[in-house]
Amino acid sequence: MFPIWYVTGLDEVPARRRLGREFFQSEAPEVAQHLLCKLLVIGSCEGRIVEVEAYTRDDPASHSFRGRTDRNAVMFGPAGHLYVYFTYGMHHCANVSTAAEGDGQAVLLRAVVPLSGVDLMVQRRGREQHLADGPGKLCQAFAIDRSLNGIDLCAPSDRLPVIGIFDDGTAPSRIAQASPRVGIRVGTERLWRWSVAL
DNA sequence: ATTGGGATCGTCT
DNA sequence: GACGATCCCAATA
């Protein structure tokens, strides 16, 4: 039998709470795992985060490894800010800064399951499948580019109707075994990629 | 289902 | 001047 809250529809729109600064102030590997099943919301587009990777300062695969530069400055800033970089001459990748200011840590958002704004994502991606199942695809679907670099995800934006990461009470039923991060040539021994198991 | 190459440019050596 | 925290398509098995 269906539970009463389902039948009455009382919980059809579960409480949705923006993640606060504290959430992001832990070490990147911990934040990364906690980010699974949270909601990425930008404008009318929403998706559930299902794959992430952690990067830290003492990690040769990290942009922050060789110190602060103009590009990676957001990684060294306060936690909970969006770090967007451009790569391969054509793709953007979205990260969230973590840990303490000056630490140079971030979590790369690799994949989300689209929930809302799918039509817009289809339009931006130019196809109906594989809308956000990769870091570059995710950015294209959500229209994330360098103009959003540094934006604070823990406070309402004065530039967009909504941008942030939210908790709707959903947790991963199971996290897949940690695996090597994708597309790197060093630091491959750190199993810092996590995804929601199907 | 898996593999390999090309596109393309900002960033750092 | 080289090389990406990638994606897509074509070719092969």
Short mmCIF file of C-alpha atoms (C1' of nucleotides) in Angstrom, two decimals:
data_model
loop_
_atom_site.label_atom_id
_atom_site.label_comp_id
_atom_site.label_asym_id
_atom_site.label_seq_id
_atom_site.Cartn_x
_atom_site.Cartn_y
_atom_site.Cartn_z
CA MET A 1 0.00 0.00 0.00
CA PHE A 2 1.12 3.56 -0.67
CA PRO A 3 2.19 5.58 2.36
CA ILE A 4 -0.26 8.27 3.40
CA TRP A 5 2.04 11.16 2.51
CA TYR A 6 2.19 9.84 -1.03
CA VAL A 7 -1.55 9.42 -1.40
CA THR A 8 -2.34 12.86 -0.01
CA GLY A 9 0.39 14.49 -2.04
CA LEU A 10 1.56 16.33 1.06
CA ASP A 11 5.14 15.52 0.21
CA GLU A 12 4.98 15.81 -3.57
CA VAL A 13 7.22 18.84 -3.33
CA PRO A 14 9.76 17.85 -0.72
CA ALA A 15 11.41 20.56 1.32
CA ARG A 16 14.33 21.91 -0.57
CA ARG A 17 17.15 23.60 1.24
CA ARG A 18 20.12 25.42 -0.26
CA LEU A 19 23.42 23.95 0.90
CA GLY A 20 25.17 26.38 3.21
CA ARG A 21 28.83 27.32 3.39
CA GLU A 22 29.50 24.76 6.14
CA PHE A 23 28.63 21.93 3.76
CA PHE A 24 31.55 22.84 1.52
CA GLN A 25 34.12 23.61 4.21
CA SER A 26 35.28 20.01 4.62
CA GLU A 27 38.03 18.32 2.61
CA ALA A 28 37.19 17.83 -1.06
CA PRO A 29 36.96 14.01 -0.97
CA GLU A 30 34.39 14.20 1.82
CA VAL A 31 32.37 16.98 0.21
CA ALA A 32 32.43 15.10 -3.09
CA GLN A 33 30.71 12.04 -1.64
CA HIS A 34 28.16 14.17 0.20
CA LEU A 35 27.31 15.97 -3.05
CA LEU A 36 25.92 12.80 -4.63
CA CYS A 37 22.14 13.08 -5.08
CA LYS A 38 22.09 16.81 -4.33
CA LEU A 39 20.33 19.08 -6.83
CA LEU A 40 22.21 21.40 -9.15
CA VAL A 41 19.89 24.28 -10.00
CA ILE A 42 20.63 27.02 -12.51
CA GLY A 43 17.65 29.02 -13.70
CA SER A 44 14.97 26.62 -14.89
CA CYS A 45 17.42 23.75 -15.26
CA GLU A 46 17.75 21.19 -12.49
CA GLY A 47 19.68 17.96 -12.26
CA ARG A 48 20.62 15.40 -9.64
CA ILE A 49 24.37 15.08 -9.16
CA VAL A 50 25.44 11.50 -9.83
CA GLU A 51 29.19 11.68 -10.50
CA VAL A 52 31.94 13.78 -8.92
CA GLU A 53 35.71 13.94 -8.50
CA ALA A 54 37.84 15.50 -5.75
CA TYR A 55 40.98 17.58 -6.25
CA THR A 56 43.29 18.86 -3.53
CA ARG A 57 46.36 21.04 -3.25
CA ASP A 58 48.90 18.23 -2.75
CA ASP A 59 47.45 16.33 -5.67
CA PRO A 60 49.52 16.36 -8.88
CA ALA A 61 46.36 16.05 -10.98
CA SER A 62 44.89 19.22 -9.51
CA HIS A 63 44.98 22.64 -11.13
CA SER A 64 45.99 23.98 -7.70
CA PHE A 65 49.03 21.71 -7.40
CA ARG A 66 51.48 24.28 -8.81
CA GLY A 67 50.04 27.14 -6.83
CA ARG A 68 47.57 29.91 -7.37
CA THR A 69 47.17 31.46 -10.83
CA ASP A 70 44.55 33.71 -12.40
CA ARG A 71 42.75 30.67 -13.74
CA ASN A 72 42.55 28.60 -10.55
CA ALA A 73 42.13 31.50 -8.10
CA VAL A 74 38.61 30.40 -7.14
CA MET A 75 39.96 27.08 -5.85
CA PHE A 76 41.98 29.09 -3.32
CA GLY A 77 39.05 31.26 -2.32
CA PRO A 78 36.28 30.57 0.19
CA ALA A 79 34.29 27.34 -0.06
CA GLY A 80 31.05 27.06 -1.98
CA HIS A 81 32.01 29.08 -5.03
CA LEU A 82 31.81 27.89 -8.63
CA TYR A 83 35.17 27.32 -10.36
CA VAL A 84 34.68 27.18 -14.12
CA TYR A 85 37.55 26.52 -16.49
CA PHE A 86 37.77 26.15 -20.24
CA THR A 87 39.63 23.20 -21.73
CA TYR A 88 40.44 21.42 -24.99
CA GLY A 89 39.61 24.66 -26.79
CA MET A 90 35.90 23.91 -26.61
CA HIS A 91 34.64 22.62 -23.27
CA HIS A 92 33.86 24.14 -19.91
CA CYS A 93 34.08 22.21 -16.65
CA ALA A 94 32.32 23.14 -13.41
CA ASN A 95 33.73 22.69 -9.92
CA VAL A 96 32.82 23.83 -6.43
CA SER A 97 35.53 25.17 -4.14
CA THR A 98 35.83 23.36 -0.81
CA ALA A 99 37.73 23.39 2.50
CA ALA A 100 39.28 26.50 4.02
CA GLU A 101 40.21 29.63 2.14
CA GLY A 102 43.73 29.21 0.79
CA ASP A 103 43.55 25.41 0.66
CA GLY A 104 43.12 25.13 -3.10
CA GLN A 105 40.56 22.33 -3.16
CA ALA A 106 37.55 21.67 -5.36
CA VAL A 107 35.04 19.05 -6.47
CA LEU A 108 34.48 18.56 -10.19
CA LEU A 109 30.84 18.02 -11.15
CA ARG A 110 31.02 15.29 -13.77
CA ALA A 111 27.42 14.24 -14.35
CA VAL A 112 23.82 14.95 -13.38
CA VAL A 113 20.51 13.33 -14.22
CA PRO A 114 18.33 16.04 -15.80
CA LEU A 115 15.12 16.69 -13.85
CA SER A 116 13.77 20.04 -15.04
CA GLY A 117 14.39 22.33 -17.99
CA VAL A 118 15.03 19.31 -20.19
CA ASP A 119 13.72 21.05 -23.31
CA LEU A 120 16.24 23.83 -22.83
CA MET A 121 19.02 21.30 -22.31
CA VAL A 122 18.04 19.49 -25.50
CA GLN A 123 18.12 22.79 -27.36
CA ARG A 124 21.54 23.72 -25.97
CA ARG A 125 23.00 20.26 -26.55
CA GLY A 126 21.51 19.74 -29.98
CA ARG A 127 20.45 16.18 -29.15
CA GLU A 128 18.03 14.34 -26.90
CA GLN A 129 20.33 11.84 -25.23
CA HIS A 130 23.49 12.31 -23.18
CA LEU A 131 22.43 15.74 -22.02
CA ALA A 132 24.64 16.03 -18.94
CA ASP A 133 26.52 12.75 -18.49
CA GLY A 134 29.98 14.28 -18.65
CA PRO A 135 31.63 17.46 -17.35
CA GLY A 136 31.62 19.26 -20.70
CA LYS A 137 28.11 18.11 -21.56
CA LEU A 138 26.83 19.17 -18.14
CA CYS A 139 28.18 22.68 -18.67
CA GLN A 140 26.68 22.95 -22.12
CA ALA A 141 23.28 21.75 -20.88
CA PHE A 142 23.28 24.23 -17.98
CA ALA A 143 24.93 27.04 -19.99
CA ILE A 144 27.85 27.21 -17.58
CA ASP A 145 30.77 29.25 -18.89
CA ARG A 146 33.52 31.50 -17.55
CA SER A 147 30.98 34.26 -16.93
CA LEU A 148 29.83 32.22 -13.92
CA ASN A 149 33.34 31.66 -12.59
CA GLY A 150 33.57 32.62 -8.93
CA ILE A 151 29.85 32.91 -8.32
CA ASP A 152 28.75 32.08 -4.77
CA LEU A 153 26.52 28.99 -4.68
CA CYS A 154 25.59 29.51 -1.04
CA ALA A 155 23.72 32.78 -1.45
CA PRO A 156 20.98 34.04 -3.76
CA SER A 157 22.46 35.53 -6.93
CA ASP A 158 21.92 39.07 -8.10
CA ARG A 159 22.62 37.92 -11.67
CA LEU A 160 20.42 34.84 -12.06
CA PRO A 161 16.95 33.86 -10.80
CA VAL A 162 18.49 30.83 -9.13
CA ILE A 163 21.90 29.25 -8.93
CA GLY A 164 22.93 26.87 -6.22
CA ILE A 165 23.07 23.33 -4.94
CA PHE A 166 20.10 22.09 -2.93
CA ASP A 167 19.21 19.17 -0.67
CA ASP A 168 15.77 17.67 -1.21
CA GLY A 169 16.26 14.87 1.26
CA THR A 170 17.39 12.33 -1.32
CA ALA A 171 20.43 10.23 -0.49
CA PRO A 172 22.23 7.69 -2.65
CA SER A 173 20.83 4.21 -2.12
CA ARG A 174 24.32 3.05 -2.87
CA ILE A 175 27.60 4.70 -3.86
CA ALA A 176 29.59 2.85 -6.48
CA GLN A 177 33.10 1.81 -5.53
CA ALA A 178 35.49 4.75 -5.76
CA SER A 179 37.38 4.73 -9.04
CA PRO A 180 40.28 6.56 -10.70
CA ARG A 181 39.61 10.05 -11.95
CA VAL A 182 39.13 10.48 -15.66
CA GLY A 183 41.49 12.07 -18.14
CA ILE A 184 44.49 12.58 -15.87
CA ARG A 185 48.03 11.23 -16.26
CA VAL A 186 49.24 11.72 -12.68
CA GLY A 187 47.66 11.13 -9.32
CA THR A 188 45.88 8.12 -10.79
CA GLU A 189 46.45 6.15 -7.57
CA ARG A 190 43.93 8.31 -5.72
CA LEU A 191 40.49 6.80 -6.13
CA TRP A 192 38.66 10.09 -5.85
CA ARG A 193 35.85 9.63 -8.32
CA TRP A 194 32.47 8.73 -6.91
CA SER A 195 29.15 7.99 -8.56
CA VAL A 196 25.68 6.88 -7.59
CA ALA A 197 25.27 3.17 -8.23
CA LEU A 198 22.37 2.19 -10.47
"C1'" DA B 1 30.61 -2.50 -27.60
"C1'" DT B 2 35.05 -0.54 -28.08
"C1'" DT B 3 38.64 2.18 -30.13
"C1'" DG B 4 41.01 6.09 -32.38
"C1'" DG B 5 41.55 10.56 -34.24
"C1'" DG B 6 40.35 15.43 -34.92
"C1'" DA B 7 38.66 19.79 -33.33
"C1'" DT B 8 40.32 24.07 -30.99
"C1'" DC B 9 42.29 27.80 -27.76
"C1'" DG B 10 43.46 29.48 -23.01
"C1'" DT B 11 47.01 28.76 -19.91
"C1'" DC B 12 51.46 27.97 -18.38
"C1'" DT B 13 56.48 26.41 -19.58
"C1'" DG C 1 55.03 26.13 -28.34
"C1'" DA C 2 52.83 22.17 -26.05
"C1'" DC C 3 49.08 20.25 -23.91
"C1'" DG C 4 44.93 19.49 -21.56
"C1'" DA C 5 40.04 17.29 -15.12
"C1'" DT C 6 36.54 16.44 -23.27
"C1'" DC C 7 33.27 15.26 -26.81
"C1'" DC C 8 31.75 13.37 -31.05
"C1'" DC C 9 31.85 10.68 -35.07
"C1'" DA C 10 33.54 7.06 -37.85
"C1'" DA C 11 35.43 2.61 -38.29
"C1'" DT C 12 36.05 -1.88 -36.57
"C1'" DA C 13 34.71 -6.38 -34.07
#
